[in-house]
Amino acid sequence: MTKNSMKNSSKILEKNRDPFRSVKLAVGITVSIIFIFPIIWMMFVSIKPDGFMTTNPVEWFTPPYTFSNYVDLIMNSLILRWLWNSLIVAVITTILTLAITSLAAFAISQMQFRFKNTIFIFFLLGLMIPGEATIIPLYEIVKSLNMIDSYAGLILPMIASPLGVIILKSFFDGVPREVIESAIMDGCSYLKLFYKIVLPLAKPAMAAIGIFTFIGSWNNFLWPYLSILSETLYTLPVGLPVFNSTYSQAYVQPMTANAIASIPVIVAFLIFEKQIVKGISFTGIKG
């Protein structure tokens, strides 16, 4: 059999396996363009001269271009400070959430104590209560502890994660009981059992919870908006609307600010793309 005939037969075989392959490919490309077009438009608008206005949409993508907007915004605004605040809050919130949820899940899964099932039911009930319903009592508690307008006030109320406890508890339940019992018989303490045996096995679950906790903290608007009074402590979701409100009739400066805020997220997604996809498939979360 010649090479050409082999290629033709392989093409026919591929068509027979999925007759709608070309249609799916066309739809995928179209949807990708629709989703990526706003990002491309934002980047082009951000390098236009300040105050640039047009009635023709095509002119947004044609010269003149300038990067002076980025320099001016970085030097004369608090956007880098807001970016730093968002990063600090998201990283610390993620670390504390993983530490607390993993310890709680391990205790409920592997340790024996009274009211264990009742406590787990409370975690399940926590999923049924929307976060907005707890804002007022949460604000009163933070205010009474003098943590309003502080990093502690931003971070500590956000580290409770009933979903994380439930996911990790289900994962820890799958650890073979023989491994746990043999480790205990060898004199292994519960703490050593946790970080030497159980925790290394839970890396996929921990990665999934960490990714979604970080994203949720990075995008959180309502709580930082209520608990922060100083502009120097704003996070990006709070600072950008305040900044954009001063340019109600302009496009360039708000787009430059949004581009600066988007670049770290885009870079992080490109670096951790596989982990994010695995996290979504692991938890079964869609949206």
PDB file of C-alpha atoms in Angstrom:
ATOM      1  CA  MET A   1       0.000   0.000   0.000  1.00  0.00           C
ATOM      2  CA  THR A   2       1.409   3.405  -1.021  1.00  0.00           C
ATOM      3  CA  LYS A   3       1.751   6.391   1.272  1.00  0.00           C
ATOM      4  CA  ASN A   4      -0.976   8.337  -0.542  1.00  0.00           C
ATOM      5  CA  SER A   5      -3.457   5.515  -0.217  1.00  0.00           C
ATOM      6  CA  MET A   6      -2.608   5.160   3.471  1.00  0.00           C
ATOM      7  CA  LYS A   7      -3.210   8.886   4.018  1.00  0.00           C
ATOM      8  CA  ASN A   8      -6.518   8.742   2.129  1.00  0.00           C
ATOM      9  CA  SER A   9      -7.662   5.738   4.129  1.00  0.00           C
ATOM     10  CA  SER A  10      -6.744   7.425   7.412  1.00  0.00           C
ATOM     11  CA  LYS A  11      -8.690  10.547   6.422  1.00  0.00           C
ATOM     12  CA  ILE A  12     -11.734   8.452   5.515  1.00  0.00           C
ATOM     13  CA  LEU A  13     -11.413   6.607   8.829  1.00  0.00           C
ATOM     14  CA  GLU A  14     -11.318   9.895  10.770  1.00  0.00           C
ATOM     15  CA  LYS A  15     -14.414  11.162   8.932  1.00  0.00           C
ATOM     16  CA  ASN A  16     -16.255   7.929   9.700  1.00  0.00           C
ATOM     17  CA  ARG A  17     -15.360   8.164  13.366  1.00  0.00           C
ATOM     18  CA  ASP A  18     -16.665  11.728  13.744  1.00  0.00           C
ATOM     19  CA  PRO A  19     -18.651  13.015  10.758  1.00  0.00           C
ATOM     20  CA  PHE A  20     -19.283  16.339  12.529  1.00  0.00           C
ATOM     21  CA  ARG A  21     -15.619  17.021  13.278  1.00  0.00           C
ATOM     22  CA  SER A  22     -15.374  19.970  10.882  1.00  0.00           C
ATOM     23  CA  VAL A  23     -18.575  21.482  12.257  1.00  0.00           C
ATOM     24  CA  LYS A  24     -17.336  21.159  15.837  1.00  0.00           C
ATOM     25  CA  LEU A  25     -14.009  22.699  14.858  1.00  0.00           C
ATOM     26  CA  ALA A  26     -15.723  25.658  13.180  1.00  0.00           C
ATOM     27  CA  VAL A  27     -18.005  26.211  16.168  1.00  0.00           C
ATOM     28  CA  GLY A  28     -15.031  25.996  18.568  1.00  0.00           C
ATOM     29  CA  ILE A  29     -13.030  28.547  16.589  1.00  0.00           C
ATOM     30  CA  THR A  30     -16.028  30.901  16.372  1.00  0.00           C
ATOM     31  CA  VAL A  31     -16.733  30.710  20.100  1.00  0.00           C
ATOM     32  CA  SER A  32     -13.012  31.262  20.870  1.00  0.00           C
ATOM     33  CA  ILE A  33     -12.956  34.395  18.714  1.00  0.00           C
ATOM     34  CA  ILE A  34     -16.108  35.710  20.415  1.00  0.00           C
ATOM     35  CA  PHE A  35     -14.591  35.208  23.856  1.00  0.00           C
ATOM     36  CA  ILE A  36     -11.134  36.584  23.055  1.00  0.00           C
ATOM     37  CA  PHE A  37     -12.290  39.587  21.023  1.00  0.00           C
ATOM     38  CA  PRO A  38     -13.102  41.816  24.077  1.00  0.00           C
ATOM     39  CA  ILE A  39      -9.581  41.187  25.424  1.00  0.00           C
ATOM     40  CA  ILE A  40      -8.020  42.116  22.078  1.00  0.00           C
ATOM     41  CA  TRP A  41     -10.168  45.261  21.881  1.00  0.00           C
ATOM     42  CA  MET A  42      -9.214  46.241  25.439  1.00  0.00           C
ATOM     43  CA  MET A  43      -5.497  45.872  24.656  1.00  0.00           C
ATOM     44  CA  PHE A  44      -5.747  47.986  21.493  1.00  0.00           C
ATOM     45  CA  VAL A  45      -7.773  50.719  23.221  1.00  0.00           C
ATOM     46  CA  SER A  46      -5.280  50.810  26.121  1.00  0.00           C
ATOM     47  CA  ILE A  47      -2.438  51.862  23.783  1.00  0.00           C
ATOM     48  CA  LYS A  48      -4.362  54.681  22.122  1.00  0.00           C
ATOM     49  CA  PRO A  49      -3.491  58.324  22.974  1.00  0.00           C
ATOM     50  CA  ASP A  50      -5.265  59.638  26.054  1.00  0.00           C
ATOM     51  CA  GLY A  51      -8.589  61.236  25.175  1.00  0.00           C
ATOM     52  CA  PHE A  52      -8.838  59.457  21.810  1.00  0.00           C
ATOM     53  CA  MET A  53     -12.440  59.373  20.566  1.00  0.00           C
ATOM     54  CA  THR A  54     -13.908  57.914  17.398  1.00  0.00           C
ATOM     55  CA  THR A  55     -17.230  57.057  15.807  1.00  0.00           C
ATOM     56  CA  ASN A  56     -15.682  54.362  13.614  1.00  0.00           C
ATOM     57  CA  PRO A  57     -14.938  51.105  15.510  1.00  0.00           C
ATOM     58  CA  VAL A  58     -12.193  50.175  13.042  1.00  0.00           C
ATOM     59  CA  GLU A  59     -10.093  53.163  14.178  1.00  0.00           C
ATOM     60  CA  TRP A  60      -9.607  51.526  17.582  1.00  0.00           C
ATOM     61  CA  PHE A  61      -7.358  48.948  15.902  1.00  0.00           C
ATOM     62  CA  THR A  62      -5.336  51.295  13.703  1.00  0.00           C
ATOM     63  CA  PRO A  63      -2.444  53.684  14.616  1.00  0.00           C
ATOM     64  CA  PRO A  64      -1.510  55.899  16.398  1.00  0.00           C
ATOM     65  CA  TYR A  65      -0.309  53.818  19.347  1.00  0.00           C
ATOM     66  CA  THR A  66       1.409  54.865  22.571  1.00  0.00           C
ATOM     67  CA  PHE A  67       2.424  53.240  25.853  1.00  0.00           C
ATOM     68  CA  SER A  68       2.502  56.511  27.770  1.00  0.00           C
ATOM     69  CA  ASN A  69      -0.884  55.643  29.309  1.00  0.00           C
ATOM     70  CA  TYR A  70       0.674  52.709  31.155  1.00  0.00           C
ATOM     71  CA  VAL A  71       3.551  54.819  32.459  1.00  0.00           C
ATOM     72  CA  ASP A  72       1.230  57.641  33.543  1.00  0.00           C
ATOM     73  CA  LEU A  73      -1.204  55.280  35.253  1.00  0.00           C
ATOM     74  CA  ILE A  74       1.497  53.367  37.102  1.00  0.00           C
ATOM     75  CA  MET A  75       3.220  56.547  38.276  1.00  0.00           C
ATOM     76  CA  ASN A  76       0.143  58.619  39.168  1.00  0.00           C
ATOM     77  CA  SER A  77      -2.435  56.147  40.464  1.00  0.00           C
ATOM     78  CA  LEU A  78      -2.801  53.470  43.149  1.00  0.00           C
ATOM     79  CA  ILE A  79      -3.420  50.617  40.730  1.00  0.00           C
ATOM     80  CA  LEU A  80      -0.179  48.776  41.584  1.00  0.00           C
ATOM     81  CA  ARG A  81      -1.035  49.143  45.268  1.00  0.00           C
ATOM     82  CA  TRP A  82      -4.493  47.662  44.625  1.00  0.00           C
ATOM     83  CA  LEU A  83      -2.893  44.861  42.641  1.00  0.00           C
ATOM     84  CA  TRP A  84      -0.549  44.119  45.530  1.00  0.00           C
ATOM     85  CA  ASN A  85      -3.433  44.183  48.020  1.00  0.00           C
ATOM     86  CA  SER A  86      -5.414  41.710  45.913  1.00  0.00           C
ATOM     87  CA  LEU A  87      -2.412  39.402  45.650  1.00  0.00           C
ATOM     88  CA  ILE A  88      -1.645  39.501  49.381  1.00  0.00           C
ATOM     89  CA  VAL A  89      -5.268  38.929  50.381  1.00  0.00           C
ATOM     90  CA  ALA A  90      -5.816  36.121  47.856  1.00  0.00           C
ATOM     91  CA  VAL A  91      -2.579  34.262  48.722  1.00  0.00           C
ATOM     92  CA  ILE A  92      -3.010  34.456  52.514  1.00  0.00           C
ATOM     93  CA  THR A  93      -6.720  33.588  52.283  1.00  0.00           C
ATOM     94  CA  THR A  94      -5.898  30.549  50.159  1.00  0.00           C
ATOM     95  CA  ILE A  95      -3.152  29.314  52.510  1.00  0.00           C
ATOM     96  CA  LEU A  96      -5.269  29.725  55.652  1.00  0.00           C
ATOM     97  CA  THR A  97      -8.324  28.174  53.992  1.00  0.00           C
ATOM     98  CA  LEU A  98      -6.357  25.102  52.906  1.00  0.00           C
ATOM     99  CA  ALA A  99      -4.824  24.699  56.369  1.00  0.00           C
ATOM    100  CA  ILE A 100      -8.107  25.026  58.277  1.00  0.00           C
ATOM    101  CA  THR A 101     -10.314  23.019  55.902  1.00  0.00           C
ATOM    102  CA  SER A 102      -7.817  20.153  55.636  1.00  0.00           C
ATOM    103  CA  LEU A 103      -7.454  19.885  59.419  1.00  0.00           C
ATOM    104  CA  ALA A 104     -11.228  20.027  59.944  1.00  0.00           C
ATOM    105  CA  ALA A 105     -11.882  17.465  57.217  1.00  0.00           C
ATOM    106  CA  PHE A 106      -9.228  15.109  58.611  1.00  0.00           C
ATOM    107  CA  ALA A 107     -10.691  15.321  62.115  1.00  0.00           C
ATOM    108  CA  ILE A 108     -14.224  14.589  60.894  1.00  0.00           C
ATOM    109  CA  SER A 109     -13.058  11.796  58.606  1.00  0.00           C
ATOM    110  CA  GLN A 110     -10.485   9.906  60.689  1.00  0.00           C
ATOM    111  CA  MET A 111     -10.931  10.851  64.352  1.00  0.00           C
ATOM    112  CA  GLN A 112     -13.607   9.627  66.735  1.00  0.00           C
ATOM    113  CA  PHE A 113     -15.353  12.145  69.001  1.00  0.00           C
ATOM    114  CA  ARG A 114     -18.841  13.048  70.138  1.00  0.00           C
ATOM    115  CA  PHE A 115     -21.215  14.929  67.835  1.00  0.00           C
ATOM    116  CA  LYS A 116     -18.969  14.346  64.833  1.00  0.00           C
ATOM    117  CA  ASN A 117     -21.910  13.708  62.499  1.00  0.00           C
ATOM    118  CA  THR A 118     -23.771  16.717  63.885  1.00  0.00           C
ATOM    119  CA  ILE A 119     -20.808  18.980  63.182  1.00  0.00           C
ATOM    120  CA  PHE A 120     -20.591  17.637  59.633  1.00  0.00           C
ATOM    121  CA  ILE A 121     -24.293  18.381  59.133  1.00  0.00           C
ATOM    122  CA  PHE A 122     -23.581  22.000  60.100  1.00  0.00           C
ATOM    123  CA  PHE A 123     -20.977  22.141  57.333  1.00  0.00           C
ATOM    124  CA  LEU A 124     -23.568  20.798  54.895  1.00  0.00           C
ATOM    125  CA  LEU A 125     -26.061  23.415  56.063  1.00  0.00           C
ATOM    126  CA  GLY A 126     -23.427  26.076  55.462  1.00  0.00           C
ATOM    127  CA  LEU A 127     -23.680  25.369  51.730  1.00  0.00           C
ATOM    128  CA  MET A 128     -27.372  26.250  51.795  1.00  0.00           C
ATOM    129  CA  ILE A 129     -26.853  29.759  53.207  1.00  0.00           C
ATOM    130  CA  PRO A 130     -25.830  32.407  50.653  1.00  0.00           C
ATOM    131  CA  GLY A 131     -22.862  34.529  51.660  1.00  0.00           C
ATOM    132  CA  GLU A 132     -24.868  37.748  51.283  1.00  0.00           C
ATOM    133  CA  ALA A 133     -27.181  36.611  54.099  1.00  0.00           C
ATOM    134  CA  THR A 134     -24.291  36.637  56.594  1.00  0.00           C
ATOM    135  CA  ILE A 135     -22.846  40.028  55.614  1.00  0.00           C
ATOM    136  CA  ILE A 136     -24.553  42.083  58.342  1.00  0.00           C
ATOM    137  CA  PRO A 137     -23.674  39.837  61.334  1.00  0.00           C
ATOM    138  CA  LEU A 138     -20.195  39.342  59.884  1.00  0.00           C
ATOM    139  CA  TYR A 139     -19.711  43.084  59.616  1.00  0.00           C
ATOM    140  CA  GLU A 140     -20.866  43.599  63.212  1.00  0.00           C
ATOM    141  CA  ILE A 141     -18.443  40.962  64.484  1.00  0.00           C
ATOM    142  CA  VAL A 142     -15.495  42.411  62.574  1.00  0.00           C
ATOM    143  CA  LYS A 143     -16.415  45.911  63.720  1.00  0.00           C
ATOM    144  CA  SER A 144     -16.579  44.826  67.376  1.00  0.00           C
ATOM    145  CA  LEU A 145     -13.084  43.314  67.003  1.00  0.00           C
ATOM    146  CA  ASN A 146     -11.744  46.605  65.553  1.00  0.00           C
ATOM    147  CA  MET A 147     -10.695  44.924  62.323  1.00  0.00           C
ATOM    148  CA  ILE A 148     -12.548  47.205  59.906  1.00  0.00           C
ATOM    149  CA  ASP A 149     -10.212  48.805  57.345  1.00  0.00           C
ATOM    150  CA  SER A 150      -7.399  46.286  57.853  1.00  0.00           C
ATOM    151  CA  TYR A 151      -5.875  43.260  56.162  1.00  0.00           C
ATOM    152  CA  ALA A 152      -7.117  41.062  59.002  1.00  0.00           C
ATOM    153  CA  GLY A 153     -10.663  42.286  58.408  1.00  0.00           C
ATOM    154  CA  LEU A 154     -10.318  41.427  54.726  1.00  0.00           C
ATOM    155  CA  ILE A 155      -8.817  37.968  55.191  1.00  0.00           C
ATOM    156  CA  LEU A 156     -10.144  36.288  58.345  1.00  0.00           C
ATOM    157  CA  PRO A 157     -13.890  36.352  57.529  1.00  0.00           C
ATOM    158  CA  MET A 158     -13.205  34.722  54.138  1.00  0.00           C
ATOM    159  CA  ILE A 159     -11.274  31.639  55.270  1.00  0.00           C
ATOM    160  CA  ALA A 160     -14.330  29.547  56.205  1.00  0.00           C
ATOM    161  CA  SER A 161     -15.056  27.094  53.382  1.00  0.00           C
ATOM    162  CA  PRO A 162     -17.767  24.468  54.013  1.00  0.00           C
ATOM    163  CA  LEU A 163     -17.366  23.204  50.450  1.00  0.00           C
ATOM    164  CA  GLY A 164     -13.641  22.644  51.001  1.00  0.00           C
ATOM    165  CA  VAL A 165     -14.300  20.636  54.179  1.00  0.00           C
ATOM    166  CA  ILE A 166     -16.888  18.464  52.431  1.00  0.00           C
ATOM    167  CA  ILE A 167     -14.659  17.766  49.409  1.00  0.00           C
ATOM    168  CA  LEU A 168     -11.607  16.925  51.527  1.00  0.00           C
ATOM    169  CA  LYS A 169     -13.651  14.851  53.973  1.00  0.00           C
ATOM    170  CA  SER A 170     -14.934  12.750  51.087  1.00  0.00           C
ATOM    171  CA  PHE A 171     -11.379  12.386  49.797  1.00  0.00           C
ATOM    172  CA  PHE A 172      -9.976  11.406  53.216  1.00  0.00           C
ATOM    173  CA  ASP A 173     -12.736   8.804  53.598  1.00  0.00           C
ATOM    174  CA  GLY A 174     -11.256   7.064  50.560  1.00  0.00           C
ATOM    175  CA  VAL A 175      -7.867   6.516  52.214  1.00  0.00           C
ATOM    176  CA  PRO A 176      -7.552   2.754  52.967  1.00  0.00           C
ATOM    177  CA  ARG A 177      -8.388   2.061  56.590  1.00  0.00           C
ATOM    178  CA  GLU A 178      -5.560  -0.492  56.775  1.00  0.00           C
ATOM    179  CA  VAL A 179      -3.001   2.253  56.110  1.00  0.00           C
ATOM    180  CA  ILE A 180      -4.420   4.410  58.911  1.00  0.00           C
ATOM    181  CA  GLU A 181      -4.591   1.556  61.419  1.00  0.00           C
ATOM    182  CA  SER A 182      -1.086   0.279  60.669  1.00  0.00           C
ATOM    183  CA  ALA A 183       0.344   3.794  61.077  1.00  0.00           C
ATOM    184  CA  ILE A 184      -1.402   4.206  64.438  1.00  0.00           C
ATOM    185  CA  MET A 185      -0.156   0.789  65.594  1.00  0.00           C
ATOM    186  CA  ASP A 186       3.387   1.888  64.740  1.00  0.00           C
ATOM    187  CA  GLY A 187       3.016   4.821  67.122  1.00  0.00           C
ATOM    188  CA  CYS A 188       2.179   7.508  64.574  1.00  0.00           C
ATOM    189  CA  SER A 189       0.318  10.455  66.108  1.00  0.00           C
ATOM    190  CA  TYR A 190      -2.739  11.956  64.426  1.00  0.00           C
ATOM    191  CA  LEU A 191      -0.797  15.092  63.493  1.00  0.00           C
ATOM    192  CA  LYS A 192       2.024  13.059  61.943  1.00  0.00           C
ATOM    193  CA  LEU A 193      -0.521  10.829  60.240  1.00  0.00           C
ATOM    194  CA  PHE A 194      -2.131  13.924  58.777  1.00  0.00           C
ATOM    195  CA  TYR A 195       0.888  15.605  57.200  1.00  0.00           C
ATOM    196  CA  LYS A 196       2.989  12.493  56.467  1.00  0.00           C
ATOM    197  CA  ILE A 197       0.413  10.099  54.996  1.00  0.00           C
ATOM    198  CA  VAL A 198      -3.017  11.582  54.364  1.00  0.00           C
ATOM    199  CA  LEU A 199      -2.096  15.073  53.138  1.00  0.00           C
ATOM    200  CA  PRO A 200       0.315  13.945  50.374  1.00  0.00           C
ATOM    201  CA  LEU A 201      -2.447  11.714  48.985  1.00  0.00           C
ATOM    202  CA  ALA A 202      -4.835  14.683  48.867  1.00  0.00           C
ATOM    203  CA  LYS A 203      -2.760  16.895  46.564  1.00  0.00           C
ATOM    204  CA  PRO A 204      -5.342  16.885  43.692  1.00  0.00           C
ATOM    205  CA  ALA A 205      -8.151  17.878  46.049  1.00  0.00           C
ATOM    206  CA  MET A 206      -6.005  20.521  47.762  1.00  0.00           C
ATOM    207  CA  ALA A 207      -4.995  21.975  44.390  1.00  0.00           C
ATOM    208  CA  ALA A 208      -8.630  22.192  43.266  1.00  0.00           C
ATOM    209  CA  ILE A 209      -9.759  23.921  46.477  1.00  0.00           C
ATOM    210  CA  GLY A 210      -6.748  26.239  46.412  1.00  0.00           C
ATOM    211  CA  ILE A 211      -7.433  27.336  42.828  1.00  0.00           C
ATOM    212  CA  PHE A 212     -11.091  28.144  43.441  1.00  0.00           C
ATOM    213  CA  THR A 213     -10.366  29.838  46.763  1.00  0.00           C
ATOM    214  CA  PHE A 214      -7.747  32.055  45.124  1.00  0.00           C
ATOM    215  CA  ILE A 215     -10.056  32.972  42.227  1.00  0.00           C
ATOM    216  CA  GLY A 216     -12.955  33.667  44.583  1.00  0.00           C
ATOM    217  CA  SER A 217     -10.824  35.887  46.810  1.00  0.00           C
ATOM    218  CA  TRP A 218      -9.287  37.722  43.833  1.00  0.00           C
ATOM    219  CA  ASN A 219     -12.740  38.498  42.368  1.00  0.00           C
ATOM    220  CA  ASN A 220     -14.475  39.254  45.675  1.00  0.00           C
ATOM    221  CA  PHE A 221     -16.129  42.672  45.615  1.00  0.00           C
ATOM    222  CA  LEU A 222     -18.869  42.889  48.245  1.00  0.00           C
ATOM    223  CA  TRP A 223     -16.900  42.225  51.436  1.00  0.00           C
ATOM    224  CA  PRO A 224     -13.867  44.417  50.577  1.00  0.00           C
ATOM    225  CA  TYR A 225     -16.265  47.172  49.490  1.00  0.00           C
ATOM    226  CA  LEU A 226     -17.995  47.094  52.900  1.00  0.00           C
ATOM    227  CA  SER A 227     -14.997  46.521  55.174  1.00  0.00           C
ATOM    228  CA  ILE A 228     -12.370  48.857  53.633  1.00  0.00           C
ATOM    229  CA  LEU A 229     -12.491  52.649  53.970  1.00  0.00           C
ATOM    230  CA  SER A 230      -8.972  53.692  52.910  1.00  0.00           C
ATOM    231  CA  GLU A 231      -8.091  53.841  49.211  1.00  0.00           C
ATOM    232  CA  THR A 232      -4.636  52.449  49.956  1.00  0.00           C
ATOM    233  CA  LEU A 233      -6.249  49.184  51.153  1.00  0.00           C
ATOM    234  CA  TYR A 234      -8.605  48.760  48.200  1.00  0.00           C
ATOM    235  CA  THR A 235      -8.385  45.545  46.228  1.00  0.00           C
ATOM    236  CA  LEU A 236      -8.714  45.586  42.438  1.00  0.00           C
ATOM    237  CA  PRO A 237     -12.448  44.738  42.306  1.00  0.00           C
ATOM    238  CA  VAL A 238     -13.126  47.771  44.524  1.00  0.00           C
ATOM    239  CA  GLY A 239     -10.452  50.149  43.237  1.00  0.00           C
ATOM    240  CA  LEU A 240     -11.160  49.767  39.499  1.00  0.00           C
ATOM    241  CA  PRO A 241     -14.829  50.886  39.649  1.00  0.00           C
ATOM    242  CA  VAL A 242     -13.792  53.885  41.764  1.00  0.00           C
ATOM    243  CA  PHE A 243     -11.089  54.749  39.224  1.00  0.00           C
ATOM    244  CA  ASN A 244     -13.371  54.186  36.208  1.00  0.00           C
ATOM    245  CA  SER A 245     -16.098  56.403  37.669  1.00  0.00           C
ATOM    246  CA  THR A 246     -13.830  59.440  37.178  1.00  0.00           C
ATOM    247  CA  TYR A 247     -13.664  58.732  33.417  1.00  0.00           C
ATOM    248  CA  SER A 248     -17.343  58.331  32.570  1.00  0.00           C
ATOM    249  CA  GLN A 249     -16.942  59.776  29.053  1.00  0.00           C
ATOM    250  CA  ALA A 250     -13.489  58.378  28.241  1.00  0.00           C
ATOM    251  CA  TYR A 251     -12.335  54.950  27.130  1.00  0.00           C
ATOM    252  CA  VAL A 252      -8.553  54.955  27.083  1.00  0.00           C
ATOM    253  CA  GLN A 253      -7.611  55.390  30.761  1.00  0.00           C
ATOM    254  CA  PRO A 254     -10.231  52.907  32.101  1.00  0.00           C
ATOM    255  CA  MET A 255      -9.159  50.370  29.476  1.00  0.00           C
ATOM    256  CA  THR A 256      -5.506  50.862  30.408  1.00  0.00           C
ATOM    257  CA  ALA A 257      -6.343  50.284  34.081  1.00  0.00           C
ATOM    258  CA  ASN A 258      -8.310  47.142  33.238  1.00  0.00           C
ATOM    259  CA  ALA A 259      -5.479  45.900  31.011  1.00  0.00           C
ATOM    260  CA  ILE A 260      -2.941  46.324  33.827  1.00  0.00           C
ATOM    261  CA  ALA A 261      -5.282  44.469  36.190  1.00  0.00           C
ATOM    262  CA  SER A 262      -5.885  41.685  33.652  1.00  0.00           C
ATOM    263  CA  ILE A 263      -2.282  40.955  32.690  1.00  0.00           C
ATOM    264  CA  PRO A 264      -1.350  39.080  35.949  1.00  0.00           C
ATOM    265  CA  VAL A 265      -4.541  37.000  35.728  1.00  0.00           C
ATOM    266  CA  ILE A 266      -3.925  36.105  32.077  1.00  0.00           C
ATOM    267  CA  VAL A 267      -0.307  35.164  32.801  1.00  0.00           C
ATOM    268  CA  ALA A 268      -1.351  33.063  35.808  1.00  0.00           C
ATOM    269  CA  PHE A 269      -3.970  31.272  33.709  1.00  0.00           C
ATOM    270  CA  LEU A 270      -1.444  30.464  30.992  1.00  0.00           C
ATOM    271  CA  ILE A 271       0.985  29.071  33.585  1.00  0.00           C
ATOM    272  CA  PHE A 272      -1.551  27.063  35.619  1.00  0.00           C
ATOM    273  CA  GLU A 273      -3.940  26.151  32.805  1.00  0.00           C
ATOM    274  CA  LYS A 274      -3.592  22.391  33.305  1.00  0.00           C
ATOM    275  CA  GLN A 275      -4.094  22.656  37.068  1.00  0.00           C
ATOM    276  CA  ILE A 276      -7.208  24.805  36.626  1.00  0.00           C
ATOM    277  CA  VAL A 277      -8.724  22.361  34.128  1.00  0.00           C
ATOM    278  CA  LYS A 278      -7.901  19.426  36.423  1.00  0.00           C
ATOM    279  CA  GLY A 279      -9.430  21.296  39.365  1.00  0.00           C
ATOM    280  CA  ILE A 280     -12.677  21.900  37.473  1.00  0.00           C
ATOM    281  CA  SER A 281     -12.887  18.265  36.370  1.00  0.00           C
ATOM    282  CA  PHE A 282     -11.995  17.034  39.880  1.00  0.00           C
ATOM    283  CA  THR A 283     -14.651  19.015  41.740  1.00  0.00           C
ATOM    284  CA  GLY A 284     -17.273  18.762  39.010  1.00  0.00           C
ATOM    285  CA  ILE A 285     -17.890  22.514  39.203  1.00  0.00           C
ATOM    286  CA  LYS A 286     -19.249  24.056  36.030  1.00  0.00           C
ATOM    287  CA  GLY A 287     -19.971  27.655  35.158  1.00  0.00           C
TER     288      GLY A 287
END
